[in-house]
């Protein structure tokens, strides 16, 4: 391993009820507390009322600083700093996710610094000689890991630049992490945060050195944990085990432990920051778009590490087939050879159509609304893993759209021309129904349907599959 110096000054209180138990004693030395939060969700879920009640009971003078939106701006930092100086704030208590915490770190510095913190500390790395205002955080959304480091990502809207710096002096003095506080986070935001965690780990994992080191072994365990618990949390957003693991995964990814001895170039994050500066997109979503494409370009230059990643993290064997495929086929009540016999001739030979007609007549394919084509039944039979135990997913029109040739070629009674039966299906809606444990199966079944997919639409669907599952 390379040489390193490790430091983390944040004291963490983790677990259900930690805010009620420890917040009062942590703010005891401070008379005036700035209570900072975002767009108001903390008021809807009751967290604001609970936190403010504890501060009032402790006799604190409370100064509210609200309206911190995702991708915090330098203008908002200046607003907070001006308020802190005007009201003579003694400490800042940030209640929220990464954006609130990042903004408050910058505010804690700007409140005591008379110069331009953007030019002196964000546009270019600087040396903090002042003592920032004390900062404490209460985490309500997991993902960034900002609660355990001095990192803050700020957007300068005027210059269209988004950048992050990590200064140990900006570390929160304490972090209160109650996993139940994350229950009200929308599923989309939860997934975005989990991908941000995964991205932090991958950016570190694929950086030098590649020789045997403790950090890589820890990261593989963390990535597997994120993947496993994200799936569990999607199934049940109030699964305490899953949400608590995801919360601690995020902290572990950014508390500097796994970065020891690694270079940590964070190229995808740097690219996403500029994308976010112009589009204001969700950080995790932006990374999910950029990272798979980036890795497809670079994997050949670090193939041994990517092979290790596939085997140790995703459980993909070198022969290219996982146990997940067999589990899926078992749930479908078929085997791989049967599916190939049905799919490969589909749309090309009458034998394939007869196979599907037979399956339909035997009740092995389920109709959807008024559609009468065996092709669409077969697609839903193979791709909608949950169809047996749940309702059919809605066949709605939404982008990106894929037009599937869902009907057999039949002579119309009205004319001698061939007619096609088509239906429009949202690729993303369909992909949400696929159990995420079977990425290989997903791609194989997609490709095996190529006989009745227009080529450009098939390629579009495959891109979505790769971006969703990071698999090619």
Short mmCIF file of C-alpha atoms in Angstrom, two decimals:
data_model
loop_
_atom_site.label_atom_id
_atom_site.label_comp_id
_atom_site.label_asym_id
_atom_site.label_seq_id
_atom_site.Cartn_x
_atom_site.Cartn_y
_atom_site.Cartn_z
CA UNK A 1 0.00 0.00 0.00
CA UNK A 2 1.01 3.60 -0.53
CA UNK A 3 1.84 5.85 2.41
CA UNK A 4 -1.01 7.86 3.89
CA UNK A 5 -2.18 10.00 6.82
CA UNK A 6 -5.64 9.32 8.20
CA UNK A 7 -7.77 11.86 10.06
CA UNK A 8 -11.50 12.06 10.76
CA UNK A 9 -12.73 14.33 13.51
CA UNK A 10 -16.48 13.68 13.16
CA UNK A 11 -18.17 11.92 16.06
CA UNK A 12 -20.96 9.65 14.79
CA UNK A 13 -24.11 8.70 16.70
CA UNK A 14 -25.85 5.96 14.74
CA UNK A 15 -29.17 4.20 15.20
CA UNK A 16 -32.88 4.64 15.77
CA UNK A 17 -33.63 7.31 18.38
CA UNK A 18 -30.12 8.81 18.39
CA UNK A 19 -31.41 12.35 17.75
CA UNK A 20 -33.71 12.30 20.76
CA UNK A 21 -30.99 10.80 22.92
CA UNK A 22 -27.92 12.85 22.00
CA UNK A 23 -28.83 16.14 20.24
CA UNK A 24 -29.44 18.16 23.41
CA UNK A 25 -26.06 17.31 24.92
CA UNK A 26 -24.22 18.00 21.63
CA UNK A 27 -25.60 21.55 21.33
CA UNK A 28 -25.24 22.36 25.04
CA UNK A 29 -22.18 24.68 24.69
CA UNK A 30 -23.89 26.91 22.09
CA UNK A 31 -26.45 29.64 22.80
CA UNK A 32 -27.54 30.51 19.24
CA UNK A 33 -28.07 27.69 16.77
CA UNK A 34 -28.72 28.11 13.05
CA UNK A 35 -31.22 25.43 12.03
CA UNK A 36 -30.62 24.77 8.33
CA UNK A 37 -32.76 22.59 6.08
CA UNK A 38 -33.96 22.23 2.51
CA UNK A 39 -37.24 22.62 0.69
CA UNK A 40 -39.64 21.70 3.47
CA UNK A 41 -39.83 17.89 3.40
CA UNK A 42 -38.52 17.82 6.98
CA UNK A 43 -41.66 19.67 8.00
CA UNK A 44 -43.94 17.19 6.26
CA UNK A 45 -42.32 14.08 7.79
CA UNK A 46 -42.15 15.48 11.34
CA UNK A 47 -38.36 15.65 11.64
CA UNK A 48 -38.35 19.46 11.79
CA UNK A 49 -40.87 19.50 14.63
CA UNK A 50 -38.88 16.93 16.60
CA UNK A 51 -35.53 18.67 16.16
CA UNK A 52 -36.86 22.17 16.85
CA UNK A 53 -38.66 20.86 19.94
CA UNK A 54 -35.40 19.49 21.33
CA UNK A 55 -33.61 22.80 20.70
CA UNK A 56 -36.40 24.82 22.31
CA UNK A 57 -36.49 22.53 25.32
CA UNK A 58 -32.74 23.05 25.66
CA UNK A 59 -33.32 26.82 25.74
CA UNK A 60 -31.51 27.63 22.48
CA UNK A 61 -31.99 30.76 20.42
CA UNK A 62 -32.93 29.35 16.99
CA UNK A 63 -32.11 31.07 13.70
CA UNK A 64 -33.72 29.37 10.70
CA UNK A 65 -31.96 29.06 7.36
CA UNK A 66 -34.20 27.20 4.91
CA UNK A 67 -34.67 26.71 1.16
CA UNK A 68 -31.39 24.91 0.44
CA UNK A 69 -32.11 23.12 -2.83
CA UNK A 70 -30.27 20.24 -4.53
CA UNK A 71 -26.96 21.34 -6.06
CA UNK A 72 -26.44 24.22 -3.58
CA UNK A 73 -25.31 27.47 -5.09
CA UNK A 74 -22.66 29.97 -4.08
CA UNK A 75 -25.40 32.62 -3.81
CA UNK A 76 -27.17 30.49 -1.19
CA UNK A 77 -23.89 30.06 0.69
CA UNK A 78 -23.44 33.84 0.78
CA UNK A 79 -27.00 34.26 2.02
CA UNK A 80 -26.39 31.83 4.87
CA UNK A 81 -23.07 33.42 5.79
CA UNK A 82 -24.64 36.88 5.92
CA UNK A 83 -27.44 35.58 8.15
CA UNK A 84 -24.98 33.84 10.47
CA UNK A 85 -22.92 37.00 10.93
CA UNK A 86 -25.97 39.21 11.37
CA UNK A 87 -27.57 36.98 14.03
CA UNK A 88 -24.24 36.09 15.70
CA UNK A 89 -24.75 32.36 15.28
CA UNK A 90 -22.61 30.12 17.52
CA UNK A 91 -23.11 26.87 15.61
CA UNK A 92 -24.89 25.47 12.54
CA UNK A 93 -27.16 22.41 12.67
CA UNK A 94 -27.76 21.02 9.17
CA UNK A 95 -30.82 18.77 8.85
CA UNK A 96 -31.04 17.07 5.47
CA UNK A 97 -29.07 15.24 2.82
CA UNK A 98 -25.85 15.99 1.00
CA UNK A 99 -26.90 19.33 -0.46
CA UNK A 100 -27.86 20.78 2.92
CA UNK A 101 -24.68 19.49 4.56
CA UNK A 102 -22.44 20.73 1.73
CA UNK A 103 -24.02 24.18 1.77
CA UNK A 104 -23.65 24.47 5.54
CA UNK A 105 -19.96 23.50 5.43
CA UNK A 106 -19.34 26.36 3.02
CA UNK A 107 -21.48 28.69 5.17
CA UNK A 108 -19.47 27.76 8.28
CA UNK A 109 -16.33 28.96 6.50
CA UNK A 110 -17.83 31.98 4.74
CA UNK A 111 -19.29 33.30 8.00
CA UNK A 112 -15.80 33.82 9.47
CA UNK A 113 -13.87 34.62 6.25
CA UNK A 114 -13.86 38.13 4.86
CA UNK A 115 -12.60 37.25 1.39
CA UNK A 116 -14.22 35.44 -1.54
CA UNK A 117 -14.40 31.78 -0.54
CA UNK A 118 -15.27 30.72 -4.09
CA UNK A 119 -12.07 32.11 -5.57
CA UNK A 120 -9.90 31.24 -2.59
CA UNK A 121 -11.17 27.75 -1.71
CA UNK A 122 -13.40 26.31 -4.46
CA UNK A 123 -12.18 27.64 -7.81
CA UNK A 124 -8.70 26.75 -6.56
CA UNK A 125 -7.55 24.67 -3.57
CA UNK A 126 -6.68 26.80 -0.57
CA UNK A 127 -5.46 26.56 3.00
CA UNK A 128 -8.01 27.30 5.72
CA UNK A 129 -6.37 29.28 8.50
CA UNK A 130 -9.57 30.51 10.15
CA UNK A 131 -11.66 28.39 12.52
CA UNK A 132 -15.03 27.74 10.83
CA UNK A 133 -18.25 27.89 12.81
CA UNK A 134 -18.96 24.58 14.57
CA UNK A 135 -21.20 22.34 12.48
CA UNK A 136 -23.41 19.41 13.40
CA UNK A 137 -25.51 17.36 10.97
CA UNK A 138 -28.65 15.25 11.16
CA UNK A 139 -28.82 12.98 8.12
CA UNK A 140 -32.23 12.52 6.45
CA UNK A 141 -31.10 11.12 3.07
CA UNK A 142 -28.26 8.65 2.56
CA UNK A 143 -25.89 8.69 -0.38
CA UNK A 144 -23.32 11.46 -0.40
CA UNK A 145 -21.44 10.50 2.76
CA UNK A 146 -20.99 14.23 3.40
CA UNK A 147 -21.73 13.69 7.09
CA UNK A 148 -18.28 12.20 7.70
CA UNK A 149 -15.94 14.43 5.74
CA UNK A 150 -15.08 18.04 4.97
CA UNK A 151 -16.16 17.82 1.34
CA UNK A 152 -18.62 20.31 -0.14
CA UNK A 153 -19.79 20.55 -3.75
CA UNK A 154 -20.94 24.06 -4.66
CA UNK A 155 -22.33 25.46 -7.93
CA UNK A 156 -21.44 28.94 -9.13
CA UNK A 157 -24.50 29.72 -11.26
CA UNK A 158 -23.01 32.87 -12.67
CA UNK A 159 -19.93 31.06 -14.00
CA UNK A 160 -21.72 27.76 -14.69
CA UNK A 161 -19.13 25.84 -12.68
CA UNK A 162 -19.81 23.13 -10.14
CA UNK A 163 -16.90 21.87 -8.08
CA UNK A 164 -16.12 20.18 -4.81
CA UNK A 165 -13.30 20.46 -2.28
CA UNK A 166 -12.58 18.44 0.84
CA UNK A 167 -11.08 20.35 3.78
CA UNK A 168 -10.67 18.43 7.06
CA UNK A 169 -11.40 21.67 8.96
CA UNK A 170 -14.93 21.61 7.54
CA UNK A 171 -15.73 18.19 8.98
CA UNK A 172 -18.91 18.27 11.08
CA UNK A 173 -18.17 18.02 14.79
CA UNK A 174 -20.90 15.40 15.09
CA UNK A 175 -23.28 13.45 12.87
CA UNK A 176 -26.59 12.01 14.06
CA UNK A 177 -27.68 9.16 11.78
CA UNK A 178 -31.12 7.67 12.40
CA UNK A 179 -32.03 5.31 9.49
CA UNK A 180 -35.76 5.81 10.15
CA UNK A 181 -35.34 9.45 9.12
CA UNK A 182 -34.72 8.22 5.55
CA UNK A 183 -38.03 6.31 5.25
CA UNK A 184 -39.88 9.25 3.71
CA UNK A 185 -37.30 9.75 0.93
CA UNK A 186 -38.94 8.95 -2.46
CA UNK A 187 -37.76 5.68 -4.02
CA UNK A 188 -36.27 7.49 -7.02
CA UNK A 189 -34.18 9.69 -4.72
CA UNK A 190 -33.19 6.70 -2.59
CA UNK A 191 -31.93 4.85 -5.68
CA UNK A 192 -30.09 7.95 -6.86
CA UNK A 193 -28.38 8.27 -3.47
CA UNK A 194 -27.45 4.59 -3.40
CA UNK A 195 -25.90 4.89 -6.86
CA UNK A 196 -23.94 7.91 -5.67
CA UNK A 197 -22.58 5.72 -2.86
CA UNK A 198 -21.72 2.96 -5.33
CA UNK A 199 -20.09 5.50 -7.61
CA UNK A 200 -17.91 6.88 -4.80
CA UNK A 201 -16.65 3.37 -4.12
CA UNK A 202 -16.10 2.48 -7.79
CA UNK A 203 -14.19 5.69 -8.49
CA UNK A 204 -11.83 4.80 -5.65
CA UNK A 205 -11.73 1.07 -6.46
CA UNK A 206 -10.63 1.55 -10.08
CA UNK A 207 -7.90 4.06 -9.22
CA UNK A 208 -4.26 3.12 -8.67
CA UNK A 209 -2.63 1.18 -7.20
CA UNK A 210 -4.01 -2.15 -8.39
CA UNK A 211 -1.68 -4.30 -6.32
CA UNK A 212 -3.16 -6.24 -3.41
CA UNK A 213 -4.35 -3.78 -0.75
CA UNK A 214 -6.79 -3.67 2.15
CA UNK A 215 -8.83 -0.82 0.68
CA UNK A 216 -9.87 -2.81 -2.39
CA UNK A 217 -11.04 -5.74 -0.27
CA UNK A 218 -13.13 -3.43 1.92
CA UNK A 219 -14.61 -1.75 -1.15
CA UNK A 220 -15.72 -5.03 -2.70
CA UNK A 221 -17.62 -5.87 0.48
CA UNK A 222 -19.20 -2.41 0.55
CA UNK A 223 -20.30 -2.57 -3.09
CA UNK A 224 -21.93 -5.96 -2.58
CA UNK A 225 -23.68 -4.59 0.48
CA UNK A 226 -25.02 -1.57 -1.41
CA UNK A 227 -26.35 -3.73 -4.24
CA UNK A 228 -28.00 -6.26 -1.92
CA UNK A 229 -29.59 -3.73 0.41
CA UNK A 230 -30.76 -1.38 -2.35
CA UNK A 231 -32.77 -4.25 -3.81
CA UNK A 232 -34.23 -4.98 -0.40
CA UNK A 233 -35.08 -1.30 0.19
CA UNK A 234 -36.82 -1.04 -3.18
CA UNK A 235 -39.01 -4.00 -2.23
CA UNK A 236 -39.72 -2.52 1.21
CA UNK A 237 -38.71 1.13 1.75
CA UNK A 238 -39.19 0.73 5.51
CA UNK A 239 -36.87 -2.25 5.84
CA UNK A 240 -34.75 -1.00 8.76
CA UNK A 241 -31.89 -3.42 8.09
CA UNK A 242 -31.63 -2.34 4.46
CA UNK A 243 -31.94 1.39 5.15
CA UNK A 244 -29.45 1.30 8.02
CA UNK A 245 -26.92 -0.60 5.89
CA UNK A 246 -27.31 1.85 3.00
CA UNK A 247 -26.84 4.77 5.38
CA UNK A 248 -23.62 3.37 6.82
CA UNK A 249 -22.40 2.29 3.37
CA UNK A 250 -22.65 5.94 2.29
CA UNK A 251 -20.67 7.11 5.31
CA UNK A 252 -18.02 4.41 4.85
CA UNK A 253 -17.62 5.34 1.20
CA UNK A 254 -16.68 8.91 2.07
CA UNK A 255 -15.17 8.91 5.58
CA UNK A 256 -11.72 8.56 3.96
CA UNK A 257 -11.09 4.99 5.24
CA UNK A 258 -11.30 3.27 1.83
CA UNK A 259 -9.32 6.05 0.16
CA UNK A 260 -6.19 5.37 2.15
CA UNK A 261 -3.35 4.52 -0.22
CA UNK A 262 -5.48 5.16 -3.34
CA UNK A 263 -5.18 7.98 -5.91
CA UNK A 264 -8.95 8.64 -6.24
CA UNK A 265 -9.11 10.54 -9.55
CA UNK A 266 -12.97 10.76 -9.52
CA UNK A 267 -13.17 11.47 -13.25
CA UNK A 268 -16.88 10.63 -13.55
CA UNK A 269 -17.75 12.92 -10.67
CA UNK A 270 -15.81 15.76 -12.29
CA UNK A 271 -17.74 15.25 -15.54
CA UNK A 272 -21.09 15.02 -13.76
CA UNK A 273 -20.41 18.21 -11.82
CA UNK A 274 -20.27 20.16 -15.06
CA UNK A 275 -23.35 18.37 -16.38
CA UNK A 276 -25.14 19.32 -13.17
CA UNK A 277 -23.99 22.94 -13.43
CA UNK A 278 -25.82 23.29 -16.74
CA UNK A 279 -28.80 20.97 -16.26
CA UNK A 280 -29.33 20.89 -12.45
CA UNK A 281 -29.89 17.12 -12.77
CA UNK A 282 -29.87 14.76 -9.82
CA UNK A 283 -26.25 13.98 -8.98
CA UNK A 284 -26.74 10.22 -8.68
CA UNK A 285 -28.79 10.07 -11.88
CA UNK A 286 -26.12 11.99 -13.76
CA UNK A 287 -23.47 9.57 -12.57
CA UNK A 288 -25.62 6.60 -13.60
CA UNK A 289 -25.64 7.96 -17.16
CA UNK A 290 -21.94 8.83 -17.37
CA UNK A 291 -20.23 6.01 -15.51
CA UNK A 292 -21.24 2.97 -17.61
CA UNK A 293 -20.31 4.82 -20.82
CA UNK A 294 -16.99 5.91 -19.35
CA UNK A 295 -16.12 2.42 -18.17
CA UNK A 296 -16.93 0.97 -21.59
CA UNK A 297 -14.21 3.23 -22.95
CA UNK A 298 -11.53 2.46 -20.37
CA UNK A 299 -12.08 -1.15 -19.31
CA UNK A 300 -9.62 -2.56 -21.87
CA UNK A 301 -6.82 -0.59 -20.21
CA UNK A 302 -7.52 -2.13 -16.82
CA UNK A 303 -9.08 -5.43 -17.80
CA UNK A 304 -7.77 -7.50 -14.84
CA UNK A 305 -9.41 -5.10 -12.37
CA UNK A 306 -12.71 -5.12 -14.22
CA UNK A 307 -12.64 -8.93 -14.32
CA UNK A 308 -12.08 -8.95 -10.58
CA UNK A 309 -14.95 -6.47 -10.19
CA UNK A 310 -17.30 -8.68 -12.22
CA UNK A 311 -16.40 -11.82 -10.31
CA UNK A 312 -16.12 -10.51 -6.74
CA UNK A 313 -18.84 -7.87 -6.74
CA UNK A 314 -21.46 -9.05 -9.24
CA UNK A 315 -20.79 -12.78 -9.02
CA UNK A 316 -20.35 -13.12 -12.79
CA UNK A 317 -18.26 -16.15 -13.67
CA UNK A 318 -15.65 -16.07 -16.41
CA UNK A 319 -17.78 -18.38 -18.55
CA UNK A 320 -20.34 -15.60 -18.71
CA UNK A 321 -23.30 -17.24 -17.00
CA UNK A 322 -24.42 -16.78 -13.42
CA UNK A 323 -26.57 -18.78 -11.06
CA UNK A 324 -29.07 -15.92 -11.34
CA UNK A 325 -29.94 -17.11 -14.86
CA UNK A 326 -30.84 -20.56 -13.60
CA UNK A 327 -32.89 -19.10 -10.74
CA UNK A 328 -34.83 -16.95 -13.20
CA UNK A 329 -35.57 -19.82 -15.55
CA UNK A 330 -36.73 -21.91 -12.62
CA UNK A 331 -39.15 -19.16 -11.61
CA UNK A 332 -40.40 -19.03 -15.20
CA UNK A 333 -41.05 -22.76 -15.15
CA UNK A 334 -38.89 -23.41 -18.20
CA UNK A 335 -35.27 -23.90 -19.15
CA UNK A 336 -32.80 -22.09 -21.36
CA UNK A 337 -33.08 -24.51 -24.30
CA UNK A 338 -36.87 -24.21 -24.42
CA UNK A 339 -36.63 -20.44 -24.51
CA UNK A 340 -34.11 -20.54 -27.33
CA UNK A 341 -36.33 -22.89 -29.33
CA UNK A 342 -39.19 -20.44 -29.00
CA UNK A 343 -37.29 -17.17 -29.35
CA UNK A 344 -34.62 -17.70 -31.96
CA UNK A 345 -37.03 -18.56 -34.80
CA UNK A 346 -39.48 -15.84 -33.75
CA UNK A 347 -40.50 -13.64 -36.65
CA UNK A 348 -38.34 -15.60 -39.11
CA UNK A 349 -39.83 -19.06 -39.46
CA UNK A 350 -43.30 -20.50 -39.24
CA UNK A 351 -41.93 -23.03 -36.75
CA UNK A 352 -41.34 -20.23 -34.24
CA UNK A 353 -44.90 -19.01 -34.63
CA UNK A 354 -46.27 -22.52 -34.14
CA UNK A 355 -44.23 -22.88 -30.94
CA UNK A 356 -45.76 -19.67 -29.60
CA UNK A 357 -49.28 -20.61 -30.68
CA UNK A 358 -48.91 -23.91 -28.84
CA UNK A 359 -47.66 -22.17 -25.68
CA UNK A 360 -50.57 -19.73 -25.86
CA UNK A 361 -53.16 -22.47 -26.29
CA UNK A 362 -51.70 -24.39 -23.36
CA UNK A 363 -52.10 -21.32 -21.15
CA UNK A 364 -48.39 -20.62 -20.71
CA UNK A 365 -48.71 -17.06 -21.96
CA UNK A 366 -51.06 -14.49 -20.50
CA UNK A 367 -53.11 -11.95 -22.50
CA UNK A 368 -52.78 -8.24 -21.81
CA UNK A 369 -55.85 -6.07 -22.26
CA UNK A 370 -57.24 -6.49 -25.78
CA UNK A 371 -53.99 -7.51 -27.44
CA UNK A 372 -54.32 -10.91 -29.12
CA UNK A 373 -50.80 -11.44 -30.37
CA UNK A 374 -48.70 -14.33 -29.07
CA UNK A 375 -45.58 -12.22 -29.57
CA UNK A 376 -46.49 -9.73 -26.86
CA UNK A 377 -47.55 -12.58 -24.59
CA UNK A 378 -44.17 -14.23 -25.05
CA UNK A 379 -42.33 -10.97 -24.35
CA UNK A 380 -44.23 -10.42 -21.15
CA UNK A 381 -43.85 -14.07 -20.20
CA UNK A 382 -40.07 -13.96 -20.42
CA UNK A 383 -39.28 -10.40 -19.40
CA UNK A 384 -41.90 -9.73 -16.72
CA UNK A 385 -40.49 -12.02 -14.03
CA UNK A 386 -43.09 -10.96 -11.48
CA UNK A 387 -46.13 -11.52 -13.69
CA UNK A 388 -47.15 -14.73 -11.95
CA UNK A 389 -47.35 -13.18 -8.52
CA UNK A 390 -48.41 -9.66 -9.37
CA UNK A 391 -50.48 -7.54 -11.75
CA UNK A 392 -49.48 -6.89 -15.32
CA UNK A 393 -47.47 -3.66 -15.64
CA UNK A 394 -49.33 -0.85 -17.40
CA UNK A 395 -48.78 -0.55 -21.14
CA UNK A 396 -48.54 3.22 -21.20
CA UNK A 397 -46.90 5.63 -23.61
CA UNK A 398 -43.90 7.43 -22.13
CA UNK A 399 -40.39 8.17 -23.32
CA UNK A 400 -38.22 6.49 -24.30
CA UNK A 401 -40.61 4.47 -26.43
CA UNK A 402 -40.00 1.17 -28.10
CA UNK A 403 -42.32 -0.08 -30.78
CA UNK A 404 -42.43 -3.84 -30.71
CA UNK A 405 -43.74 -5.81 -33.62
CA UNK A 406 -46.14 -7.67 -31.42
CA UNK A 407 -48.25 -9.42 -34.02
CA UNK A 408 -47.77 -12.35 -36.29
CA UNK A 409 -47.88 -11.77 -40.03
CA UNK A 410 -51.40 -12.61 -41.08
CA UNK A 411 -53.43 -11.94 -44.20
CA UNK A 412 -56.07 -9.35 -43.54
CA UNK A 413 -59.64 -10.22 -44.49
CA UNK A 414 -60.09 -6.76 -45.94
CA UNK A 415 -57.00 -6.69 -48.15
CA UNK A 416 -54.13 -8.80 -49.41
CA UNK A 417 -51.48 -6.66 -47.74
CA UNK A 418 -49.57 -7.88 -44.71
CA UNK A 419 -50.66 -6.16 -41.50
CA UNK A 420 -48.76 -5.82 -38.30
CA UNK A 421 -50.15 -5.59 -34.85
CA UNK A 422 -48.04 -3.20 -32.79
CA UNK A 423 -48.12 -1.85 -29.32
CA UNK A 424 -46.10 0.87 -27.64
CA UNK A 425 -44.33 0.03 -24.45
CA UNK A 426 -42.10 2.15 -22.29
CA UNK A 427 -38.75 0.43 -22.01
CA UNK A 428 -38.17 1.88 -18.60
CA UNK A 429 -41.55 0.71 -17.31
CA UNK A 430 -40.77 -2.81 -18.51
CA UNK A 431 -37.26 -2.76 -17.09
CA UNK A 432 -38.55 -1.72 -13.68
CA UNK A 433 -40.48 -4.98 -13.59
CA UNK A 434 -37.41 -7.10 -14.21
CA UNK A 435 -35.86 -8.52 -11.07
CA UNK A 436 -32.47 -6.83 -10.93
CA UNK A 437 -30.71 -10.02 -9.92
CA UNK A 438 -30.62 -11.21 -13.55
CA UNK A 439 -28.78 -8.68 -15.73
CA UNK A 440 -27.37 -11.35 -18.06
CA UNK A 441 -30.77 -12.93 -18.50
CA UNK A 442 -32.24 -9.53 -19.30
CA UNK A 443 -29.78 -8.89 -22.10
CA UNK A 444 -29.94 -12.42 -23.48
CA UNK A 445 -33.70 -12.37 -23.70
CA UNK A 446 -33.65 -8.91 -25.29
CA UNK A 447 -31.23 -10.05 -27.97
CA UNK A 448 -33.08 -13.28 -28.57
CA UNK A 449 -36.16 -11.24 -29.45
CA UNK A 450 -34.23 -9.41 -32.18
CA UNK A 451 -36.19 -11.25 -34.89
CA UNK A 452 -39.18 -8.98 -34.33
CA UNK A 453 -37.45 -5.85 -33.03
CA UNK A 454 -36.44 -3.07 -35.44
CA UNK A 455 -32.64 -2.92 -35.17
CA UNK A 456 -32.44 0.68 -33.97
CA UNK A 457 -35.04 0.04 -31.27
CA UNK A 458 -33.22 -3.07 -30.10
CA UNK A 459 -30.00 -1.09 -29.77
CA UNK A 460 -31.86 1.59 -27.80
CA UNK A 461 -33.27 -1.00 -25.42
CA UNK A 462 -29.86 -2.59 -24.97
CA UNK A 463 -28.40 0.80 -24.03
CA UNK A 464 -31.04 1.14 -21.34
CA UNK A 465 -30.29 -2.37 -20.08
CA UNK A 466 -26.61 -1.57 -19.86
CA UNK A 467 -27.17 1.75 -18.10
CA UNK A 468 -29.54 0.12 -15.60
CA UNK A 469 -27.38 -2.92 -14.87
CA UNK A 470 -23.86 -1.80 -15.84
CA UNK A 471 -23.49 -4.92 -17.92
CA UNK A 472 -22.48 -5.41 -21.53
#
